Amino acid sequence: MSPPVDLTYERFQQLNMRLDMSRGKPSPEQLDLSQALIDEAGQAGYLARDGFDCRNYGLASGLPEARELGAELLGVPGAQVIAAGNSSLELMHDALTFALLHGVPVSDGAEIGAPWRAQGEIAFLCPVPGYDRHFAICEALGVRMIAVPMREDGPDMDRVEALVRDDPSIKGMWCVPLYSNPTGAIWSDEVIRRLAAMPAAPDFRLFWDDAYRFHHLTDEVHSTLDVFEACAAASHAERALMFASLSKVTFGGGAFAWLAAAPRNVAWWQKHSAVRTIGPDKLNQLRHVRFLRDRATLTDLMARHRALLKPKFDAVDEVFRARLAAVPGVSWNAPRGGYFISLYAPEGCARRTVELAAAAGLILTPAGAAFPYGVDAQDSHLRIAPSFPALEEVRLAAEGIALSLLRAIDERRG
Amino acid sequence: MSPPVDLTYERFQQLNMRLDMSRGKPSPEQLDLSQALIDEAGQAGYLARDGFDCRNYGLASGLPEARELGAELLGVPGAQVIAAGNSSLELMHDALTFALLHGVPVSDGAEIGAPWRAQGEIAFLCPVPGYDRHFAICEALGVRMIAVPMREDGPDMDRVEALVRDDPSIKGMWCVPLYSNPTGAIWSDEVIRRLAAMPAAPDFRLFWDDAYRFHHLTDEVHSTLDVFEACAAASHAERALMFASLSKVTFGGGAFAWLAAAPRNVAWWQKHSAVRTIGPDKLNQLRHVRFLRDRATLTDLMARHRALLKPKFDAVDEVFRARLAAVPGVSWNAPRGGYFISLYAPEGCARRTVELAAAAGLILTPAGAAFPYGVDAQDSHLRIAPSFPALEEVRLAAEGIALSLLRAIDERRG
């Protein structure tokens, strides 16, 4: 179903689409790539390498081989990796909660800093546009958010350093270092070195959400500087907490997540999480370890994801080029990995574009979602999530987005 | 390997046992009862009843059929049940954390009470002996614990009412209403009605850990009064938060847990947990729903658990009768359900008994574990967990416990 060349917003509306593109969900075809996890679960069985019965309680820090797989994939020693439950978002939420209630290890004397909650109002730096669910955690937990501009090579470091230098109430920063959600930024070595080295509160933490570490969309396998090495080299060994998940490798919410950190941070995590956990679901960890095996197997699987995803990203780009290339004030990025395209509308047009798309049956991420408190002061940014719909739907949806945007611009011109 | 009649502590020590009886873990034979969850995972597939793809993100409150199974088994409407991750302990921990940080719904006017954290030092009532992991949560989160004596029909209600009446800093109470861990108490209708009706802080909560609801050890299927109905009848509709888990029905840490509560509490839970979750592992919920099906199927499965467990409880009882019946100051209970036997030593002998058992290679739950802060002022209570070892090991371990206790008593007599 190729869209007619003379498609207009009205005609698009008449197509009565019913499509939700608001979240970065894997498509059914991507999920099929890991079907062996379900079909061959019986073969994975329940006995770990060392004979441990994964059907029973225990192993609060995760199955050893699941921790080791994380170590291999994340480039840290196994003892510094926790293999946890089905969501890295939960790990980030809980890390922030533990810090608020109990404090975190500090490098300048005392073992553990004062609970963040006991230090008055605290704040996190939020590169924008960023990930709405990071910001929702801060908002829910009463952590003030300070927006800093995101650039192609990461956050504006002059701004970050200036903010952090003299303000010990800034306790952390959200970081998606590779293929940032939603701008696709790849953080440069210099940015990461400056983040590791900058003067900051002794209990400052980089919340390093390495969500798209394996999610390349081009032939080039991008990677970012080892944040733990950079922090250690700058004598801030405990500065980074790394989070990663297999949800977009195998099953969304049906996989497991890792936390990786310096030894003192791992001990801190273990101490506080031990109170709430009876151990993760080790059967699911075992299935995943047997299925994913090693870096080579994972790389092969991710290539098959890419083969399904890349045409969708290309389709959006093609439609936008055809419809929007010549429109003043409109731009978008061609991400080299990750799950999102950022589309920038002329000021004041994003929210109306989302409304117009919705009126045509196409649900987009709410305008402003990529900003703290949901407020995009320019009302300019749109997050496009092309992964879930079928390719032809994505193409048609891109037409709809472009036509909605053009209509919004027209309306504004009045 | 029947133990010799003339077994002494020294001879027991020479047997070089290596047995850990410290936790209430299911035995491998019990885990085998649910092996179909692993072997037939492929048949359960990934499509929910309504066609939802359980391999993908979503359903923050759980798979509808997993919530409905909970509703059937817990006796509440499905809309009041959350089907969550692999641990009810996590749900209790998080409920307490949410209450500390955000407050809970109150019945006397304001929608949500002040965060417990903002109300000064708060306290929980802890029936003792009780569950060590409940107490660990309070200790970690800085909630003061007030011990109240446990009786055969539940906590000493005169004491509970007197404490709660005039002290709004008492915000909650740990309750294991059926086959209490570790005393096996079955809470009477009157106790539950008094808990529901007693004057207390408007944001007081019963943390109703229905851990052993399905875990009968006799022909008689005991149950406790419906706490939600009792609370509603007393105009304290929001007083109870119920927690339940399938960990001891299928796999320890490999199953899923439920939270059930009145509608306003459910909405409160959903609001705060929505920030941290991307939905539970719905594939595991689906497997469980297809395997457990309904109350009748679960009842049948639990009968098979009982057939494996009951002889172990009987073996402990037989050995204790033979060795300890005539010993002054020693008593124990014959639980009608649950996972534990409480053995009461003469004052000052429990800790030494655990030491002597450990010296013979038999790891027991640490003395004092069943008390807030790990302190049993009488040093009298021992928790016996006979579920995990094989029957003959249990019998021998019971001999070892009895001999260790007798030796401890002898030593104390000097």
mmCIF file of C-alpha atoms in Angstrom, chain B residues 28-354:
data_model
loop_
_atom_site.group_PDB
_atom_site.id
_atom_site.type_symbol
_atom_site.label_atom_id
_atom_site.label_comp_id
_atom_site.label_asym_id
_atom_site.label_seq_id
_atom_site.Cartn_x
_atom_site.Cartn_y
_atom_site.Cartn_z
ATOM 1 C CA PRO B 28 14.018 -30.572 44.948
ATOM 2 C CA GLU B 29 11.154 -33.087 45.001
ATOM 3 C CA GLN B 30 8.690 -30.256 45.587
ATOM 4 C CA LEU B 31 10.217 -28.281 42.737
ATOM 5 C CA ASP B 32 9.837 -31.337 40.512
ATOM 6 C CA LEU B 33 6.061 -31.066 40.961
ATOM 7 C CA SER B 34 6.082 -27.992 38.726
ATOM 8 C CA GLN B 35 8.569 -29.262 36.185
ATOM 9 C CA ALA B 36 5.955 -28.857 33.445
ATOM 10 C CA LEU B 37 6.463 -25.096 33.774
ATOM 11 C CA ILE B 38 9.909 -25.666 32.291
ATOM 12 C CA ASP B 39 9.359 -28.662 30.056
ATOM 13 C CA GLU B 40 6.133 -27.385 28.513
ATOM 14 C CA ALA B 41 7.032 -23.709 28.295
ATOM 15 C CA GLY B 42 6.862 -23.977 24.531
ATOM 16 C CA GLN B 43 3.244 -25.050 24.712
ATOM 17 C CA ALA B 44 2.302 -22.112 26.933
ATOM 18 C CA GLY B 45 3.648 -19.891 24.174
ATOM 19 C CA TYR B 46 3.415 -16.124 24.410
ATOM 20 C CA LEU B 47 -0.099 -15.079 23.462
ATOM 21 C CA ALA B 48 -2.447 -14.051 26.237
ATOM 22 C CA ARG B 49 -6.133 -14.906 26.134
ATOM 23 C CA ASP B 50 -6.910 -11.617 24.391
ATOM 24 C CA GLY B 51 -4.052 -11.947 21.911
ATOM 25 C CA PHE B 52 -1.640 -9.695 23.815
ATOM 26 C CA ASP B 53 1.970 -10.543 22.991
ATOM 27 C CA CYS B 54 3.554 -11.318 26.352
ATOM 28 C CA ARG B 55 7.016 -10.998 24.807
ATOM 29 C CA ASN B 56 6.689 -7.228 24.678
ATOM 30 C CA TYR B 57 6.493 -4.300 27.091
ATOM 31 C CA GLY B 58 3.314 -3.336 28.871
ATOM 32 C CA LEU B 59 0.625 -4.289 31.390
ATOM 33 C CA ALA B 60 2.189 -2.585 34.396
ATOM 34 C CA SER B 61 -0.354 -4.208 36.732
ATOM 35 C CA GLY B 62 0.178 -7.659 35.279
ATOM 36 C CA LEU B 63 -1.425 -9.995 32.787
ATOM 37 C CA PRO B 64 -5.229 -9.887 33.201
ATOM 38 C CA GLU B 65 -5.529 -13.659 33.596
ATOM 39 C CA ALA B 66 -2.740 -13.629 36.200
ATOM 40 C CA ARG B 67 -4.627 -10.956 38.121
ATOM 41 C CA GLU B 68 -7.825 -12.996 37.833
ATOM 42 C CA LEU B 69 -6.147 -16.150 39.086
ATOM 43 C CA GLY B 70 -5.047 -14.098 42.071
ATOM 44 C CA ALA B 71 -8.588 -12.822 42.489
ATOM 45 C CA GLU B 72 -9.962 -16.364 42.541
ATOM 46 C CA LEU B 73 -7.348 -17.615 44.978
ATOM 47 C CA LEU B 74 -7.330 -14.571 47.269
ATOM 48 C CA GLY B 75 -11.063 -13.934 47.194
ATOM 49 C CA VAL B 76 -11.047 -10.366 45.916
ATOM 50 C CA PRO B 77 -12.136 -8.751 42.630
ATOM 51 C CA GLY B 78 -9.553 -8.882 39.827
ATOM 52 C CA ALA B 79 -9.352 -5.102 39.635
ATOM 53 C CA GLN B 80 -8.040 -5.132 43.196
ATOM 54 C CA VAL B 81 -5.185 -7.500 42.419
ATOM 55 C CA ILE B 82 -1.779 -6.615 40.987
ATOM 56 C CA ALA B 83 0.204 -9.468 39.413
ATOM 57 C CA ALA B 84 3.818 -8.468 39.836
ATOM 58 C CA GLY B 85 7.386 -9.750 39.806
ATOM 59 C CA ASN B 86 8.988 -12.762 41.404
ATOM 60 C CA SER B 87 8.774 -11.809 45.071
ATOM 61 C CA SER B 88 6.120 -10.683 47.540
ATOM 62 C CA LEU B 89 8.915 -9.501 49.835
ATOM 63 C CA GLU B 90 9.800 -6.903 47.198
ATOM 64 C CA LEU B 91 6.195 -5.735 47.144
ATOM 65 C CA MET B 92 6.202 -5.308 50.929
ATOM 66 C CA HIS B 93 9.511 -3.460 50.814
ATOM 67 C CA ASP B 94 8.284 -1.174 48.074
ATOM 68 C CA ALA B 95 4.918 -0.543 49.743
ATOM 69 C CA LEU B 96 6.751 0.584 52.858
ATOM 70 C CA THR B 97 9.139 2.697 50.785
ATOM 71 C CA PHE B 98 6.274 4.339 48.899
ATOM 72 C CA ALA B 99 4.527 5.052 52.213
ATOM 73 C CA LEU B 100 7.674 6.589 53.658
ATOM 74 C CA LEU B 101 8.310 8.769 50.622
ATOM 75 C CA HIS B 102 4.787 9.607 49.508
ATOM 76 C CA GLY B 103 2.277 8.732 52.249
ATOM 77 C CA VAL B 104 -0.770 6.504 51.842
ATOM 78 C CA PRO B 105 -4.494 7.118 51.285
ATOM 79 C CA VAL B 106 -6.279 8.082 54.462
ATOM 80 C CA SER B 107 -9.916 7.750 55.342
ATOM 81 C CA ASP B 108 -10.390 10.908 57.370
ATOM 82 C CA GLY B 109 -10.525 13.679 54.829
ATOM 83 C CA ALA B 110 -7.337 14.352 52.898
ATOM 84 C CA GLU B 111 -6.781 12.144 49.870
ATOM 85 C CA ILE B 112 -3.254 11.095 50.830
ATOM 86 C CA GLY B 113 -1.673 11.335 54.238
ATOM 87 C CA ALA B 114 1.679 12.997 54.805
ATOM 88 C CA PRO B 115 4.715 10.902 53.857
ATOM 89 C CA TRP B 116 5.527 8.718 56.827
ATOM 90 C CA ARG B 117 9.082 10.018 56.608
ATOM 91 C CA ALA B 118 7.776 13.531 57.251
ATOM 92 C CA GLN B 119 5.944 12.500 60.416
ATOM 93 C CA GLY B 120 8.986 12.016 62.618
ATOM 94 C CA GLU B 121 10.020 8.608 63.842
ATOM 95 C CA ILE B 122 7.425 6.017 62.929
ATOM 96 C CA ALA B 123 6.942 2.499 64.220
ATOM 97 C CA PHE B 124 5.566 -0.912 63.228
ATOM 98 C CA LEU B 125 4.102 -3.530 65.501
ATOM 99 C CA CYS B 126 5.912 -6.848 65.206
ATOM 100 C CA PRO B 127 4.277 -9.968 66.609
ATOM 101 C CA VAL B 128 7.087 -12.136 67.992
ATOM 102 C CA PRO B 129 8.376 -14.602 67.196
ATOM 103 C CA GLY B 130 7.930 -13.386 63.629
ATOM 104 C CA TYR B 131 9.499 -13.333 60.173
ATOM 105 C CA ASP B 132 13.081 -12.094 60.170
ATOM 106 C CA ARG B 133 12.840 -10.560 56.709
ATOM 107 C CA HIS B 134 9.901 -8.378 57.710
ATOM 108 C CA PHE B 135 11.994 -7.054 60.546
ATOM 109 C CA ALA B 136 15.022 -6.538 58.286
ATOM 110 C CA ILE B 137 12.943 -4.243 56.064
ATOM 111 C CA CYS B 138 11.915 -2.112 59.036
ATOM 112 C CA GLU B 139 15.459 -1.975 60.338
ATOM 113 C CA ALA B 140 16.878 -0.970 56.961
ATOM 114 C CA LEU B 141 14.284 1.734 56.430
ATOM 115 C CA GLY B 142 14.623 3.155 59.926
ATOM 116 C CA VAL B 143 11.190 2.097 61.129
ATOM 117 C CA ARG B 144 11.168 1.474 64.874
ATOM 118 C CA MET B 145 9.903 -1.995 65.806
ATOM 119 C CA ILE B 146 7.638 -2.667 68.754
ATOM 120 C CA ALA B 147 7.386 -6.335 69.676
ATOM 121 C CA VAL B 148 4.008 -7.733 70.724
ATOM 122 C CA PRO B 149 3.560 -11.284 71.939
ATOM 123 C CA MET B 150 2.182 -13.872 69.542
ATOM 124 C CA ARG B 151 -0.404 -16.323 70.841
ATOM 125 C CA GLU B 152 -1.939 -19.402 69.275
ATOM 126 C CA ASP B 153 -4.779 -17.330 67.821
ATOM 127 C CA GLY B 154 -2.688 -14.371 66.697
ATOM 128 C CA PRO B 155 -1.097 -11.361 68.371
ATOM 129 C CA ASP B 156 -2.017 -10.291 71.896
ATOM 130 C CA MET B 157 -4.815 -7.940 70.934
ATOM 131 C CA ASP B 158 -5.145 -6.220 74.296
ATOM 132 C CA ARG B 159 -1.558 -5.150 73.929
ATOM 133 C CA VAL B 160 -1.941 -4.204 70.248
ATOM 134 C CA GLU B 161 -5.012 -2.067 70.917
ATOM 135 C CA ALA B 162 -3.421 -0.354 73.872
ATOM 136 C CA LEU B 163 -0.299 0.509 71.881
ATOM 137 C CA VAL B 164 -2.056 1.729 68.769
ATOM 138 C CA ARG B 165 -4.863 3.696 70.430
ATOM 139 C CA ASP B 166 -2.886 6.712 71.522
ATOM 140 C CA ASP B 167 0.180 6.570 69.321
ATOM 141 C CA PRO B 168 -0.265 7.929 65.771
ATOM 142 C CA SER B 169 3.417 7.207 65.090
ATOM 143 C CA ILE B 170 2.526 3.507 64.841
ATOM 144 C CA LYS B 171 1.881 3.228 61.133
ATOM 145 C CA GLY B 172 1.690 -0.464 60.511
ATOM 146 C CA MET B 173 1.863 -4.021 61.688
ATOM 147 C CA TRP B 174 3.342 -7.171 60.220
ATOM 148 C CA CYS B 175 0.762 -9.934 59.922
ATOM 149 C CA VAL B 176 1.134 -13.535 58.734
ATOM 150 C CA PRO B 177 -2.440 -14.513 59.475
ATOM 151 C CA LEU B 178 -2.393 -18.183 58.576
ATOM 152 C CA TYR B 179 0.285 -20.580 59.840
ATOM 153 C CA SER B 180 2.378 -17.638 61.056
ATOM 154 C CA ASN B 181 6.093 -17.768 60.422
ATOM 155 C CA PRO B 182 7.472 -19.296 62.625
ATOM 156 C CA THR B 183 4.887 -20.213 65.275
ATOM 157 C CA GLY B 184 2.187 -21.659 63.037
ATOM 158 C CA ALA B 185 -0.525 -19.504 64.622
ATOM 159 C CA ILE B 186 -3.913 -19.350 62.947
ATOM 160 C CA TRP B 187 -5.364 -15.928 63.616
ATOM 161 C CA SER B 188 -8.881 -16.103 64.969
ATOM 162 C CA ASP B 189 -11.887 -14.263 63.589
ATOM 163 C CA GLU B 190 -11.979 -12.186 66.727
ATOM 164 C CA VAL B 191 -8.344 -11.145 66.411
ATOM 165 C CA ILE B 192 -8.879 -10.119 62.803
ATOM 166 C CA ARG B 193 -12.081 -8.229 63.623
ATOM 167 C CA ARG B 194 -10.291 -6.360 66.392
ATOM 168 C CA LEU B 195 -7.365 -5.527 64.089
ATOM 169 C CA ALA B 196 -9.838 -4.207 61.523
ATOM 170 C CA ALA B 197 -11.853 -2.201 64.013
ATOM 171 C CA MET B 198 -9.330 -0.834 66.522
ATOM 172 C CA PRO B 199 -8.777 2.922 66.627
ATOM 173 C CA ALA B 200 -5.435 3.713 64.991
ATOM 174 C CA ALA B 201 -3.724 6.398 62.937
ATOM 175 C CA PRO B 202 -5.733 7.199 59.778
ATOM 176 C CA ASP B 203 -2.770 6.055 57.698
ATOM 177 C CA PHE B 204 -2.201 2.857 59.686
ATOM 178 C CA ARG B 205 -1.717 -0.262 57.526
ATOM 179 C CA LEU B 206 -1.867 -3.973 58.183
ATOM 180 C CA PHE B 207 0.880 -5.553 56.075
ATOM 181 C CA TRP B 208 -1.031 -8.781 55.515
ATOM 182 C CA ASP B 209 1.516 -11.342 54.338
ATOM 183 C CA ASP B 210 -0.675 -14.277 53.368
ATOM 184 C CA ALA B 211 2.407 -16.372 52.677
ATOM 185 C CA TYR B 212 0.969 -19.724 53.677
ATOM 186 C CA ARG B 213 -2.605 -19.386 52.493
ATOM 187 C CA PHE B 214 -2.334 -22.570 50.418
ATOM 188 C CA HIS B 215 0.162 -24.443 52.570
ATOM 189 C CA HIS B 216 -1.798 -26.848 54.726
ATOM 190 C CA LEU B 217 -0.129 -29.731 56.553
ATOM 191 C CA THR B 218 -3.252 -31.500 57.826
ATOM 192 C CA ASP B 219 -6.534 -32.716 56.380
ATOM 193 C CA GLU B 220 -8.189 -29.613 57.650
ATOM 194 C CA VAL B 221 -8.061 -26.703 55.235
ATOM 195 C CA HIS B 222 -7.749 -23.755 57.581
ATOM 196 C CA SER B 223 -8.510 -20.257 56.471
ATOM 197 C CA THR B 224 -8.728 -16.880 58.119
ATOM 198 C CA LEU B 225 -11.434 -14.258 58.089
ATOM 199 C CA ASP B 226 -11.554 -12.055 54.982
ATOM 200 C CA VAL B 227 -9.509 -9.093 56.149
ATOM 201 C CA PHE B 228 -10.863 -6.730 53.479
ATOM 202 C CA GLU B 229 -14.451 -7.428 54.488
ATOM 203 C CA ALA B 230 -13.572 -7.058 58.151
ATOM 204 C CA CYS B 231 -11.849 -3.727 57.489
ATOM 205 C CA ALA B 232 -14.683 -2.465 55.303
ATOM 206 C CA ALA B 233 -17.243 -3.468 57.920
ATOM 207 C CA ALA B 234 -15.315 -1.436 60.475
ATOM 208 C CA SER B 235 -15.148 1.597 58.165
ATOM 209 C CA HIS B 236 -11.415 1.157 57.664
ATOM 210 C CA ALA B 237 -11.644 0.026 54.063
ATOM 211 C CA GLU B 238 -8.038 0.932 53.258
ATOM 212 C CA ARG B 239 -6.417 -0.600 56.316
ATOM 213 C CA ALA B 240 -5.038 -3.833 54.795
ATOM 214 C CA LEU B 241 -2.449 -4.483 52.091
ATOM 215 C CA MET B 242 -2.405 -8.179 51.210
ATOM 216 C CA PHE B 243 0.676 -9.903 49.798
ATOM 217 C CA ALA B 244 0.900 -13.408 48.385
ATOM 218 C CA SER B 245 3.379 -15.359 46.332
ATOM 219 C CA LEU B 246 3.593 -18.505 44.264
ATOM 220 C CA SER B 247 7.253 -19.065 45.187
ATOM 221 C CA LYS B 248 6.387 -21.968 47.489
ATOM 222 C CA VAL B 249 3.735 -23.242 45.087
ATOM 223 C CA THR B 250 5.985 -23.611 42.031
ATOM 224 C CA PHE B 251 9.565 -22.245 42.112
ATOM 225 C CA GLY B 252 11.314 -20.192 44.797
ATOM 226 C CA GLY B 253 12.060 -16.881 43.085
ATOM 227 C CA GLY B 254 10.874 -18.310 39.769
ATOM 228 C CA ALA B 255 7.170 -17.615 40.175
ATOM 229 C CA PHE B 256 5.250 -14.376 40.670
ATOM 230 C CA ALA B 257 3.626 -12.442 43.477
ATOM 231 C CA TRP B 258 0.379 -10.577 44.056
ATOM 232 C CA LEU B 259 -0.598 -7.459 45.891
ATOM 233 C CA ALA B 260 -4.300 -7.139 46.727
ATOM 234 C CA ALA B 261 -5.948 -4.150 48.336
ATOM 235 C CA ALA B 262 -8.939 -1.836 48.381
ATOM 236 C CA PRO B 263 -9.381 0.248 45.214
ATOM 237 C CA ARG B 264 -7.779 3.411 46.613
ATOM 238 C CA ASN B 265 -4.751 1.457 47.768
ATOM 239 C CA VAL B 266 -4.489 -0.228 44.376
ATOM 240 C CA ALA B 267 -4.599 3.140 42.627
ATOM 241 C CA TRP B 268 -1.931 4.390 45.051
ATOM 242 C CA TRP B 269 0.252 1.373 44.305
ATOM 243 C CA GLN B 270 -0.224 1.740 40.571
ATOM 244 C CA LYS B 271 0.669 5.422 40.665
ATOM 245 C CA HIS B 272 3.958 4.899 42.449
ATOM 246 C CA SER B 273 5.008 1.590 40.921
ATOM 247 C CA ALA B 274 4.257 2.887 37.413
ATOM 248 C CA VAL B 275 7.313 5.093 37.765
ATOM 249 C CA ARG B 276 9.684 2.169 38.201
ATOM 250 C CA THR B 277 8.178 -0.690 36.200
ATOM 251 C CA ILE B 278 7.989 -1.456 32.510
ATOM 252 C CA GLY B 279 5.588 -4.267 33.409
ATOM 253 C CA PRO B 280 6.308 -7.619 35.050
ATOM 254 C CA ASP B 281 7.568 -10.721 33.251
ATOM 255 C CA LYS B 282 4.276 -11.632 31.607
ATOM 256 C CA LEU B 283 5.686 -14.748 29.964
ATOM 257 C CA ASN B 284 6.240 -16.274 33.371
ATOM 258 C CA GLN B 285 2.790 -15.164 34.469
ATOM 259 C CA LEU B 286 1.312 -16.791 31.374
ATOM 260 C CA ARG B 287 3.158 -20.054 32.001
ATOM 261 C CA HIS B 288 1.904 -20.054 35.575
ATOM 262 C CA VAL B 289 -1.702 -19.323 34.626
ATOM 263 C CA ARG B 290 -1.685 -22.157 32.096
ATOM 264 C CA PHE B 291 -0.074 -24.522 34.604
ATOM 265 C CA LEU B 292 -2.016 -23.631 37.764
ATOM 266 C CA ARG B 293 -5.304 -22.924 35.969
ATOM 267 C CA ASP B 294 -7.703 -22.624 38.904
ATOM 268 C CA ARG B 295 -8.311 -23.301 42.559
ATOM 269 C CA ALA B 296 -8.899 -27.020 42.041
ATOM 270 C CA THR B 297 -5.613 -27.498 40.173
ATOM 271 C CA LEU B 298 -3.735 -25.537 42.790
ATOM 272 C CA THR B 299 -5.374 -27.503 45.603
ATOM 273 C CA ASP B 300 -4.260 -30.719 43.971
ATOM 274 C CA LEU B 301 -0.703 -29.444 43.600
ATOM 275 C CA MET B 302 -0.597 -28.331 47.220
ATOM 276 C CA ALA B 303 -1.760 -31.780 48.315
ATOM 277 C CA ARG B 304 1.290 -33.199 46.579
ATOM 278 C CA HIS B 305 3.499 -30.659 48.354
ATOM 279 C CA ARG B 306 1.909 -31.731 51.617
ATOM 280 C CA ALA B 307 2.621 -35.393 50.902
ATOM 281 C CA LEU B 308 6.311 -34.510 50.670
ATOM 282 C CA LEU B 309 6.384 -32.065 53.576
ATOM 283 C CA LYS B 310 4.235 -33.727 56.209
ATOM 284 C CA PRO B 311 6.544 -36.714 56.874
ATOM 285 C CA LYS B 312 9.403 -34.276 57.527
ATOM 286 C CA PHE B 313 7.394 -32.321 60.085
ATOM 287 C CA ASP B 314 6.284 -35.607 61.635
ATOM 288 C CA ALA B 315 9.876 -36.851 61.804
ATOM 289 C CA VAL B 316 10.964 -33.763 63.730
ATOM 290 C CA ASP B 317 8.026 -34.147 66.065
ATOM 291 C CA GLU B 318 8.773 -37.842 66.668
ATOM 292 C CA VAL B 319 12.422 -37.227 67.454
ATOM 293 C CA PHE B 320 11.597 -34.289 69.722
ATOM 294 C CA ARG B 321 8.996 -36.418 71.547
ATOM 295 C CA ALA B 322 11.560 -39.144 72.068
ATOM 296 C CA ARG B 323 14.390 -36.864 73.168
ATOM 297 C CA LEU B 324 12.779 -33.772 74.637
ATOM 298 C CA ALA B 325 9.298 -34.576 75.919
ATOM 299 C CA ALA B 326 10.417 -34.951 79.494
ATOM 300 C CA VAL B 327 12.822 -32.013 79.539
ATOM 301 C CA PRO B 328 11.600 -29.127 81.699
ATOM 302 C CA GLY B 329 11.266 -25.804 79.902
ATOM 303 C CA VAL B 330 11.319 -27.330 76.430
ATOM 304 C CA SER B 331 8.347 -27.223 74.101
ATOM 305 C CA TRP B 332 7.590 -27.048 70.410
ATOM 306 C CA ASN B 333 4.583 -26.808 68.176
ATOM 307 C CA ALA B 334 3.095 -29.181 65.622
ATOM 308 C CA PRO B 335 2.145 -26.716 62.893
ATOM 309 C CA ARG B 336 -1.021 -27.264 60.876
ATOM 310 C CA GLY B 337 0.551 -25.526 57.904
ATOM 311 C CA GLY B 338 3.405 -23.337 56.738
ATOM 312 C CA TYR B 339 7.107 -24.045 56.709
ATOM 313 C CA PHE B 340 8.384 -23.894 60.267
ATOM 314 C CA ILE B 341 8.440 -25.477 63.694
ATOM 315 C CA SER B 342 9.174 -23.282 66.692
ATOM 316 C CA LEU B 343 11.235 -24.974 69.357
ATOM 317 C CA TYR B 344 11.392 -23.269 72.735
ATOM 318 C CA ALA B 345 14.478 -23.912 74.817
ATOM 319 C CA PRO B 346 14.929 -23.056 78.478
ATOM 320 C CA GLU B 347 15.952 -19.423 78.863
ATOM 321 C CA GLY B 348 19.511 -18.713 77.768
ATOM 322 C CA CYS B 349 19.965 -21.890 75.715
ATOM 323 C CA ALA B 350 18.932 -21.048 72.154
ATOM 324 C CA ARG B 351 22.092 -19.332 70.940
ATOM 325 C CA ARG B 352 24.303 -22.060 72.381
ATOM 326 C CA THR B 353 22.148 -24.742 70.755
ATOM 327 C CA VAL B 354 22.668 -23.118 67.359
#
